Amino acid sequence: MSLLSDLVNLNLSDSTEKIIAEYIWIGGSGMDIRSKARTLPGPVSDPSKLPKWNYDGSSTGQAAGDDSEVILYPQAIFRDPFRKGNNILVMCDAYTPAGNPIPTNKRHNAAKIFSNPKVASEEPWYGIEQEYTLMQKGVNWPIGWPIGGFPGPQGPYYCGVGADKAIGRDIVDAHYKACIYAGIGISGVNGEVMPGQWEFQVGPVEGISAGDQVWVARYLLERITEISGVNVSFDPKPVPGDWNGAGAHCNYSTKSMRNDGGLAVIKKAIEKLQVKHKEHIAAYGEGNERRLTGKHETADINTFSWGVANRGASVRVGRDTEKEGKGYFEDRRPASNMDAYVVTSMIAETTILG
């Protein structure tokens, strides 16, 4: 095994200018992450200088077998924490050979919204709180839980310390460092309320980059759990009953909200979100009705509400924002399996263009 490890960790820059680029894209389910690698003649830092590539869309649920070619357009580059050196990860979106975005390409529409001059001038910032659950391989049950049984009730696990409370910390810390190495704006991690459940935060990040960074952070987490022999679940309610679900709270501000008098702008934005509540819920993740029950720090899925420091509301405004009269708000409705391109662009569209 030591020889295999030595080969995996070879530093290519000692012997060649060539690099490995791992192209990443979102598969047909909207949550499955796919990737494949190619050799390039030398280092690249600008995605527009990278070659387009193709893949078999009939094998990802994104094309018919008799016309299966889908084209990958490179959109964002990150450092590769697995291969290191000058090797890179490339976040892509997918198009037909004719140049049209395929139906599962949600980035294309998000980029159009963020490039709107009115949206761009507001410099929308996002902070995504991505919750997830580490699962035992092959049994679909959280790590640290007895098979078919349950641990002690919730209470000691949130930000807990100790082998019986912080289950999977080695994976979490490896992911944290990998994200920083890659150039992702990860701002923190913490253990969550349900044992085996964790959260990482990405942001503040502006515009389309928020979606790119959340998706690559998910890719890194999938790769690290793959190495560790556990699965990661983004299901919004992985265990039924008196256990917290998993969300992806979206903290959001615009330049007008961050400036003096911003609280009034925030309140107007929340009013716009209330009017479009059903449309947002429909786009905020599959199975979210199992999570948004009005219990376990959630609002009921059918009712829009907001409040200051209220974690049982659809939208929460922080005490600091209220005190300073400017700042940001938190949309607590998105599920852990939401598409970050859809959620971030939809919030901007509703609150700035609506």
PDB file of C-alpha atoms in Angstrom, residues 105-353:
ATOM      1  CA  ASN A 105     -28.145  23.446 -16.378  1.00  0.00           C
ATOM      2  CA  LYS A 106     -29.386  25.883 -13.737  1.00  0.00           C
ATOM      3  CA  ARG A 107     -26.185  27.919 -13.772  1.00  0.00           C
ATOM      4  CA  HIS A 108     -26.931  29.452 -17.176  1.00  0.00           C
ATOM      5  CA  ASN A 109     -30.101  31.222 -16.044  1.00  0.00           C
ATOM      6  CA  ALA A 110     -28.497  32.227 -12.748  1.00  0.00           C
ATOM      7  CA  ALA A 111     -25.606  33.852 -14.619  1.00  0.00           C
ATOM      8  CA  LYS A 112     -28.098  35.835 -16.733  1.00  0.00           C
ATOM      9  CA  ILE A 113     -29.793  37.149 -13.588  1.00  0.00           C
ATOM     10  CA  PHE A 114     -26.498  38.070 -11.919  1.00  0.00           C
ATOM     11  CA  SER A 115     -25.263  39.827 -15.066  1.00  0.00           C
ATOM     12  CA  ASN A 116     -28.353  42.070 -15.139  1.00  0.00           C
ATOM     13  CA  PRO A 117     -26.970  45.599 -14.567  1.00  0.00           C
ATOM     14  CA  LYS A 118     -29.483  46.309 -11.810  1.00  0.00           C
ATOM     15  CA  VAL A 119     -28.498  43.131  -9.936  1.00  0.00           C
ATOM     16  CA  ALA A 120     -24.774  43.596 -10.540  1.00  0.00           C
ATOM     17  CA  SER A 121     -24.868  47.158  -9.214  1.00  0.00           C
ATOM     18  CA  GLU A 122     -26.332  45.890  -5.932  1.00  0.00           C
ATOM     19  CA  GLU A 123     -23.399  43.474  -5.419  1.00  0.00           C
ATOM     20  CA  PRO A 124     -25.484  40.693  -3.805  1.00  0.00           C
ATOM     21  CA  TRP A 125     -23.608  38.765  -1.108  1.00  0.00           C
ATOM     22  CA  TYR A 126     -24.488  35.272   0.058  1.00  0.00           C
ATOM     23  CA  GLY A 127     -23.571  33.136   3.021  1.00  0.00           C
ATOM     24  CA  ILE A 128     -24.796  29.544   2.632  1.00  0.00           C
ATOM     25  CA  GLU A 129     -25.084  27.316   5.712  1.00  0.00           C
ATOM     26  CA  GLN A 130     -24.834  23.839   4.205  1.00  0.00           C
ATOM     27  CA  GLU A 131     -26.017  21.092   6.560  1.00  0.00           C
ATOM     28  CA  TYR A 132     -25.425  17.417   5.812  1.00  0.00           C
ATOM     29  CA  THR A 133     -25.526  14.018   7.522  1.00  0.00           C
ATOM     30  CA  LEU A 134     -22.753  11.426   7.519  1.00  0.00           C
ATOM     31  CA  MET A 135     -24.237   7.987   6.885  1.00  0.00           C
ATOM     32  CA  GLN A 136     -22.992   4.450   7.402  1.00  0.00           C
ATOM     33  CA  LYS A 137     -22.165   2.883   4.069  1.00  0.00           C
ATOM     34  CA  GLY A 138     -24.782   0.447   2.813  1.00  0.00           C
ATOM     35  CA  VAL A 139     -27.355   0.895   5.585  1.00  0.00           C
ATOM     36  CA  ASN A 140     -28.611   4.488   5.155  1.00  0.00           C
ATOM     37  CA  TRP A 141     -28.299   5.241   8.866  1.00  0.00           C
ATOM     38  CA  PRO A 142     -26.202   8.001  10.500  1.00  0.00           C
ATOM     39  CA  ILE A 143     -22.679   7.171  11.624  1.00  0.00           C
ATOM     40  CA  GLY A 144     -22.355   6.573  15.350  1.00  0.00           C
ATOM     41  CA  TRP A 145     -25.952   5.310  15.583  1.00  0.00           C
ATOM     42  CA  PRO A 146     -26.637   1.654  16.448  1.00  0.00           C
ATOM     43  CA  ILE A 147     -28.066  -0.144  13.390  1.00  0.00           C
ATOM     44  CA  GLY A 148     -31.848   0.060  13.673  1.00  0.00           C
ATOM     45  CA  GLY A 149     -31.511   1.902  16.973  1.00  0.00           C
ATOM     46  CA  PHE A 150     -31.128   5.427  18.269  1.00  0.00           C
ATOM     47  CA  PRO A 151     -28.620   7.444  20.290  1.00  0.00           C
ATOM     48  CA  GLY A 152     -29.587   9.589  23.250  1.00  0.00           C
ATOM     49  CA  PRO A 153     -31.962  12.489  22.562  1.00  0.00           C
ATOM     50  CA  GLN A 154     -30.839  15.755  20.993  1.00  0.00           C
ATOM     51  CA  GLY A 155     -29.211  18.303  23.238  1.00  0.00           C
ATOM     52  CA  PRO A 156     -25.524  17.470  23.776  1.00  0.00           C
ATOM     53  CA  TYR A 157     -24.531  17.179  20.102  1.00  0.00           C
ATOM     54  CA  TYR A 158     -24.791  20.748  18.773  1.00  0.00           C
ATOM     55  CA  CYS A 159     -21.203  22.084  18.765  1.00  0.00           C
ATOM     56  CA  GLY A 160     -20.444  19.182  21.105  1.00  0.00           C
ATOM     57  CA  VAL A 161     -17.018  17.838  22.030  1.00  0.00           C
ATOM     58  CA  GLY A 162     -16.155  14.195  22.721  1.00  0.00           C
ATOM     59  CA  ALA A 163     -16.280  10.850  20.937  1.00  0.00           C
ATOM     60  CA  ASP A 164     -19.941  10.287  21.840  1.00  0.00           C
ATOM     61  CA  LYS A 165     -21.015  13.742  20.635  1.00  0.00           C
ATOM     62  CA  ALA A 166     -18.790  14.916  17.750  1.00  0.00           C
ATOM     63  CA  ILE A 167     -19.130  11.952  15.403  1.00  0.00           C
ATOM     64  CA  GLY A 168     -17.080  12.290  12.211  1.00  0.00           C
ATOM     65  CA  ARG A 169     -14.959  15.311  13.125  1.00  0.00           C
ATOM     66  CA  ASP A 170     -11.944  13.986  11.170  1.00  0.00           C
ATOM     67  CA  ILE A 171     -13.988  14.108   7.939  1.00  0.00           C
ATOM     68  CA  VAL A 172     -15.291  17.578   8.772  1.00  0.00           C
ATOM     69  CA  ASP A 173     -11.828  18.982   9.482  1.00  0.00           C
ATOM     70  CA  ALA A 174     -10.335  17.370   6.362  1.00  0.00           C
ATOM     71  CA  HIS A 175     -13.108  18.956   4.302  1.00  0.00           C
ATOM     72  CA  TYR A 176     -12.623  22.342   5.964  1.00  0.00           C
ATOM     73  CA  LYS A 177      -8.925  22.425   5.092  1.00  0.00           C
ATOM     74  CA  ALA A 178      -9.501  21.062   1.588  1.00  0.00           C
ATOM     75  CA  CYS A 179     -11.964  23.900   0.901  1.00  0.00           C
ATOM     76  CA  ILE A 180      -9.500  26.540   2.093  1.00  0.00           C
ATOM     77  CA  TYR A 181      -6.744  24.984  -0.026  1.00  0.00           C
ATOM     78  CA  ALA A 182      -9.031  24.923  -3.073  1.00  0.00           C
ATOM     79  CA  GLY A 183      -9.812  28.634  -2.742  1.00  0.00           C
ATOM     80  CA  ILE A 184     -13.392  28.266  -1.573  1.00  0.00           C
ATOM     81  CA  GLY A 185     -14.619  31.015   0.762  1.00  0.00           C
ATOM     82  CA  ILE A 186     -15.521  28.616   3.549  1.00  0.00           C
ATOM     83  CA  SER A 187     -16.049  30.609   6.719  1.00  0.00           C
ATOM     84  CA  GLY A 188     -16.654  27.941   9.353  1.00  0.00           C
ATOM     85  CA  VAL A 189     -17.933  24.529  10.418  1.00  0.00           C
ATOM     86  CA  ASN A 190     -19.881  23.183  13.382  1.00  0.00           C
ATOM     87  CA  GLY A 191     -21.569  20.078  14.696  1.00  0.00           C
ATOM     88  CA  GLU A 192     -25.344  20.178  14.354  1.00  0.00           C
ATOM     89  CA  VAL A 193     -28.274  19.291  16.595  1.00  0.00           C
ATOM     90  CA  MET A 194     -28.697  15.705  15.393  1.00  0.00           C
ATOM     91  CA  PRO A 195     -25.717  13.391  16.006  1.00  0.00           C
ATOM     92  CA  GLY A 196     -23.815  12.642  12.805  1.00  0.00           C
ATOM     93  CA  GLN A 197     -25.050  15.896  11.267  1.00  0.00           C
ATOM     94  CA  TRP A 198     -22.677  18.768  10.499  1.00  0.00           C
ATOM     95  CA  GLU A 199     -22.639  22.129   8.791  1.00  0.00           C
ATOM     96  CA  PHE A 200     -20.184  24.191   6.794  1.00  0.00           C
ATOM     97  CA  GLN A 201     -20.645  27.792   5.760  1.00  0.00           C
ATOM     98  CA  VAL A 202     -19.592  29.346   2.451  1.00  0.00           C
ATOM     99  CA  GLY A 203     -19.475  33.132   2.269  1.00  0.00           C
ATOM    100  CA  PRO A 204     -19.829  35.954   2.098  1.00  0.00           C
ATOM    101  CA  VAL A 205     -19.457  35.393  -1.647  1.00  0.00           C
ATOM    102  CA  GLU A 206     -20.848  37.604  -4.391  1.00  0.00           C
ATOM    103  CA  GLY A 207     -23.200  36.592  -7.176  1.00  0.00           C
ATOM    104  CA  ILE A 208     -22.693  33.489  -9.313  1.00  0.00           C
ATOM    105  CA  SER A 209     -19.535  32.562  -7.386  1.00  0.00           C
ATOM    106  CA  ALA A 210     -21.680  31.514  -4.422  1.00  0.00           C
ATOM    107  CA  GLY A 211     -23.230  28.720  -6.478  1.00  0.00           C
ATOM    108  CA  ASP A 212     -19.883  27.648  -7.931  1.00  0.00           C
ATOM    109  CA  GLN A 213     -18.275  27.471  -4.513  1.00  0.00           C
ATOM    110  CA  VAL A 214     -21.102  25.578  -2.791  1.00  0.00           C
ATOM    111  CA  TRP A 215     -21.130  22.966  -5.553  1.00  0.00           C
ATOM    112  CA  VAL A 216     -17.355  22.463  -5.469  1.00  0.00           C
ATOM    113  CA  ALA A 217     -17.460  22.288  -1.657  1.00  0.00           C
ATOM    114  CA  ARG A 218     -20.067  19.524  -2.004  1.00  0.00           C
ATOM    115  CA  TYR A 219     -17.825  17.763  -4.528  1.00  0.00           C
ATOM    116  CA  LEU A 220     -14.906  17.879  -2.076  1.00  0.00           C
ATOM    117  CA  LEU A 221     -17.121  16.492   0.683  1.00  0.00           C
ATOM    118  CA  GLU A 222     -18.269  13.641  -1.556  1.00  0.00           C
ATOM    119  CA  ARG A 223     -14.657  12.814  -2.412  1.00  0.00           C
ATOM    120  CA  ILE A 224     -13.505  12.899   1.221  1.00  0.00           C
ATOM    121  CA  THR A 225     -16.357  10.688   2.411  1.00  0.00           C
ATOM    122  CA  GLU A 226     -15.577   8.357  -0.498  1.00  0.00           C
ATOM    123  CA  ILE A 227     -12.021   8.015   0.843  1.00  0.00           C
ATOM    124  CA  SER A 228     -13.335   7.571   4.396  1.00  0.00           C
ATOM    125  CA  GLY A 229     -15.788   4.806   3.490  1.00  0.00           C
ATOM    126  CA  VAL A 230     -18.928   6.666   4.576  1.00  0.00           C
ATOM    127  CA  ASN A 231     -21.714   8.316   2.622  1.00  0.00           C
ATOM    128  CA  VAL A 232     -22.914  11.896   2.822  1.00  0.00           C
ATOM    129  CA  SER A 233     -26.626  12.658   2.704  1.00  0.00           C
ATOM    130  CA  PHE A 234     -28.140  15.999   1.745  1.00  0.00           C
ATOM    131  CA  ASP A 235     -31.654  14.718   2.452  1.00  0.00           C
ATOM    132  CA  PRO A 236     -33.638  17.417   4.297  1.00  0.00           C
ATOM    133  CA  LYS A 237     -35.027  14.901   6.800  1.00  0.00           C
ATOM    134  CA  PRO A 238     -32.726  11.863   6.859  1.00  0.00           C
ATOM    135  CA  VAL A 239     -34.265  10.385  10.039  1.00  0.00           C
ATOM    136  CA  PRO A 240     -38.033  10.675  10.659  1.00  0.00           C
ATOM    137  CA  GLY A 241     -39.346  11.608  14.084  1.00  0.00           C
ATOM    138  CA  ASP A 242     -38.038  13.899  16.800  1.00  0.00           C
ATOM    139  CA  TRP A 243     -34.760  14.695  15.046  1.00  0.00           C
ATOM    140  CA  ASN A 244     -33.702  17.902  13.337  1.00  0.00           C
ATOM    141  CA  GLY A 245     -33.764  18.058   9.572  1.00  0.00           C
ATOM    142  CA  ALA A 246     -31.021  19.462   7.358  1.00  0.00           C
ATOM    143  CA  GLY A 247     -31.243  22.825   5.639  1.00  0.00           C
ATOM    144  CA  ALA A 248     -29.151  25.271   3.665  1.00  0.00           C
ATOM    145  CA  HIS A 249     -30.016  28.628   5.202  1.00  0.00           C
ATOM    146  CA  CYS A 250     -29.169  31.468   2.834  1.00  0.00           C
ATOM    147  CA  ASN A 251     -27.869  34.696   4.349  1.00  0.00           C
ATOM    148  CA  TYR A 252     -28.277  37.549   1.913  1.00  0.00           C
ATOM    149  CA  SER A 253     -27.575  41.245   1.534  1.00  0.00           C
ATOM    150  CA  THR A 254     -27.307  43.859  -1.175  1.00  0.00           C
ATOM    151  CA  LYS A 255     -25.275  47.049  -1.193  1.00  0.00           C
ATOM    152  CA  SER A 256     -28.429  49.006  -0.347  1.00  0.00           C
ATOM    153  CA  MET A 257     -29.085  46.751   2.640  1.00  0.00           C
ATOM    154  CA  ARG A 258     -25.523  47.113   3.904  1.00  0.00           C
ATOM    155  CA  ASN A 259     -25.616  50.919   3.675  1.00  0.00           C
ATOM    156  CA  ASP A 260     -27.255  53.325   6.128  1.00  0.00           C
ATOM    157  CA  GLY A 261     -31.025  52.948   6.044  1.00  0.00           C
ATOM    158  CA  GLY A 262     -30.633  49.361   4.877  1.00  0.00           C
ATOM    159  CA  LEU A 263     -33.160  47.922   7.328  1.00  0.00           C
ATOM    160  CA  ALA A 264     -36.005  49.553   5.387  1.00  0.00           C
ATOM    161  CA  VAL A 265     -34.664  47.929   2.199  1.00  0.00           C
ATOM    162  CA  ILE A 266     -34.505  44.583   3.990  1.00  0.00           C
ATOM    163  CA  LYS A 267     -38.141  44.879   5.076  1.00  0.00           C
ATOM    164  CA  LYS A 268     -39.234  45.663   1.501  1.00  0.00           C
ATOM    165  CA  ALA A 269     -37.262  42.657   0.247  1.00  0.00           C
ATOM    166  CA  ILE A 270     -38.931  40.397   2.813  1.00  0.00           C
ATOM    167  CA  GLU A 271     -42.348  41.649   1.673  1.00  0.00           C
ATOM    168  CA  LYS A 272     -41.445  40.646  -1.902  1.00  0.00           C
ATOM    169  CA  LEU A 273     -40.348  37.198  -0.689  1.00  0.00           C
ATOM    170  CA  GLN A 274     -43.673  36.779   1.101  1.00  0.00           C
ATOM    171  CA  VAL A 275     -45.601  37.463  -2.107  1.00  0.00           C
ATOM    172  CA  LYS A 276     -43.540  34.804  -3.944  1.00  0.00           C
ATOM    173  CA  HIS A 277     -43.475  32.306  -1.056  1.00  0.00           C
ATOM    174  CA  LYS A 278     -45.003  29.389  -2.983  1.00  0.00           C
ATOM    175  CA  GLU A 279     -42.697  29.864  -5.976  1.00  0.00           C
ATOM    176  CA  HIS A 280     -39.634  29.907  -3.734  1.00  0.00           C
ATOM    177  CA  ILE A 281     -40.718  26.852  -1.750  1.00  0.00           C
ATOM    178  CA  ALA A 282     -41.206  24.945  -5.015  1.00  0.00           C
ATOM    179  CA  ALA A 283     -37.594  25.714  -5.967  1.00  0.00           C
ATOM    180  CA  TYR A 284     -35.962  25.284  -2.555  1.00  0.00           C
ATOM    181  CA  GLY A 285     -35.325  21.527  -2.587  1.00  0.00           C
ATOM    182  CA  GLU A 286     -37.042  18.141  -2.896  1.00  0.00           C
ATOM    183  CA  GLY A 287     -38.681  16.690   0.217  1.00  0.00           C
ATOM    184  CA  ASN A 288     -38.600  19.996   2.075  1.00  0.00           C
ATOM    185  CA  GLU A 289     -42.152  19.400   3.325  1.00  0.00           C
ATOM    186  CA  ARG A 290     -40.715  16.695   5.622  1.00  0.00           C
ATOM    187  CA  ARG A 291     -38.425  19.313   7.191  1.00  0.00           C
ATOM    188  CA  LEU A 292     -40.506  22.525   7.251  1.00  0.00           C
ATOM    189  CA  THR A 293     -43.083  21.384   9.798  1.00  0.00           C
ATOM    190  CA  GLY A 294     -43.038  24.273  12.253  1.00  0.00           C
ATOM    191  CA  LYS A 295     -40.940  22.152  14.630  1.00  0.00           C
ATOM    192  CA  HIS A 296     -37.186  21.658  15.079  1.00  0.00           C
ATOM    193  CA  GLU A 297     -36.286  25.307  14.375  1.00  0.00           C
ATOM    194  CA  THR A 298     -38.365  25.592  11.190  1.00  0.00           C
ATOM    195  CA  ALA A 299     -41.420  27.474  10.006  1.00  0.00           C
ATOM    196  CA  ASP A 300     -44.423  25.638   8.550  1.00  0.00           C
ATOM    197  CA  ILE A 301     -43.958  25.186   4.799  1.00  0.00           C
ATOM    198  CA  ASN A 302     -47.359  26.699   3.976  1.00  0.00           C
ATOM    199  CA  THR A 303     -47.005  29.877   6.007  1.00  0.00           C
ATOM    200  CA  PHE A 304     -44.534  32.712   5.474  1.00  0.00           C
ATOM    201  CA  SER A 305     -43.273  34.489   8.587  1.00  0.00           C
ATOM    202  CA  TRP A 306     -40.357  36.641   9.590  1.00  0.00           C
ATOM    203  CA  GLY A 307     -38.953  37.988  12.826  1.00  0.00           C
ATOM    204  CA  VAL A 308     -35.915  39.324  14.622  1.00  0.00           C
ATOM    205  CA  ALA A 309     -33.727  36.534  16.064  1.00  0.00           C
ATOM    206  CA  ASN A 310     -36.562  34.038  15.440  1.00  0.00           C
ATOM    207  CA  ARG A 311     -35.250  30.652  14.311  1.00  0.00           C
ATOM    208  CA  GLY A 312     -38.818  29.407  13.938  1.00  0.00           C
ATOM    209  CA  ALA A 313     -39.540  31.907  11.160  1.00  0.00           C
ATOM    210  CA  SER A 314     -39.209  31.610   7.390  1.00  0.00           C
ATOM    211  CA  VAL A 315     -36.872  34.603   7.376  1.00  0.00           C
ATOM    212  CA  ARG A 316     -34.769  35.775  10.326  1.00  0.00           C
ATOM    213  CA  VAL A 317     -33.305  39.224  10.827  1.00  0.00           C
ATOM    214  CA  GLY A 318     -30.398  39.339  13.250  1.00  0.00           C
ATOM    215  CA  ARG A 319     -30.260  41.467  16.380  1.00  0.00           C
ATOM    216  CA  ASP A 320     -27.164  43.274  15.078  1.00  0.00           C
ATOM    217  CA  THR A 321     -28.953  44.198  11.863  1.00  0.00           C
ATOM    218  CA  GLU A 322     -31.921  45.549  13.820  1.00  0.00           C
ATOM    219  CA  LYS A 323     -29.649  47.511  16.154  1.00  0.00           C
ATOM    220  CA  GLU A 324     -27.470  49.009  13.420  1.00  0.00           C
ATOM    221  CA  GLY A 325     -30.348  49.619  11.006  1.00  0.00           C
ATOM    222  CA  LYS A 326     -28.549  47.842   8.189  1.00  0.00           C
ATOM    223  CA  GLY A 327     -27.001  44.482   7.353  1.00  0.00           C
ATOM    224  CA  TYR A 328     -28.451  41.216   6.056  1.00  0.00           C
ATOM    225  CA  PHE A 329     -31.225  38.677   6.560  1.00  0.00           C
ATOM    226  CA  GLU A 330     -31.400  34.892   6.587  1.00  0.00           C
ATOM    227  CA  ASP A 331     -33.803  32.892   4.423  1.00  0.00           C
ATOM    228  CA  ARG A 332     -34.223  29.710   6.478  1.00  0.00           C
ATOM    229  CA  ARG A 333     -36.437  27.875   4.003  1.00  0.00           C
ATOM    230  CA  PRO A 334     -33.956  26.242   1.572  1.00  0.00           C
ATOM    231  CA  ALA A 335     -33.421  22.516   2.091  1.00  0.00           C
ATOM    232  CA  SER A 336     -29.980  20.942   2.318  1.00  0.00           C
ATOM    233  CA  ASN A 337     -30.425  19.512  -1.191  1.00  0.00           C
ATOM    234  CA  MET A 338     -31.252  22.855  -2.799  1.00  0.00           C
ATOM    235  CA  ASP A 339     -29.468  23.967  -5.959  1.00  0.00           C
ATOM    236  CA  ALA A 340     -27.319  26.932  -4.922  1.00  0.00           C
ATOM    237  CA  TYR A 341     -27.543  28.441  -8.420  1.00  0.00           C
ATOM    238  CA  VAL A 342     -31.347  28.400  -8.271  1.00  0.00           C
ATOM    239  CA  VAL A 343     -31.713  29.704  -4.713  1.00  0.00           C
ATOM    240  CA  THR A 344     -29.178  32.535  -4.894  1.00  0.00           C
ATOM    241  CA  SER A 345     -30.371  33.838  -8.257  1.00  0.00           C
ATOM    242  CA  MET A 346     -34.048  33.521  -7.334  1.00  0.00           C
ATOM    243  CA  ILE A 347     -33.579  35.586  -4.168  1.00  0.00           C
ATOM    244  CA  ALA A 348     -31.794  38.275  -6.202  1.00  0.00           C
ATOM    245  CA  GLU A 349     -34.461  38.215  -8.910  1.00  0.00           C
ATOM    246  CA  THR A 350     -37.337  38.512  -6.425  1.00  0.00           C
ATOM    247  CA  THR A 351     -35.800  41.185  -4.212  1.00  0.00           C
ATOM    248  CA  ILE A 352     -34.000  43.342  -6.797  1.00  0.00           C
ATOM    249  CA  LEU A 353     -35.897  42.831 -10.060  1.00  0.00           C
TER     250      LEU A 353
END
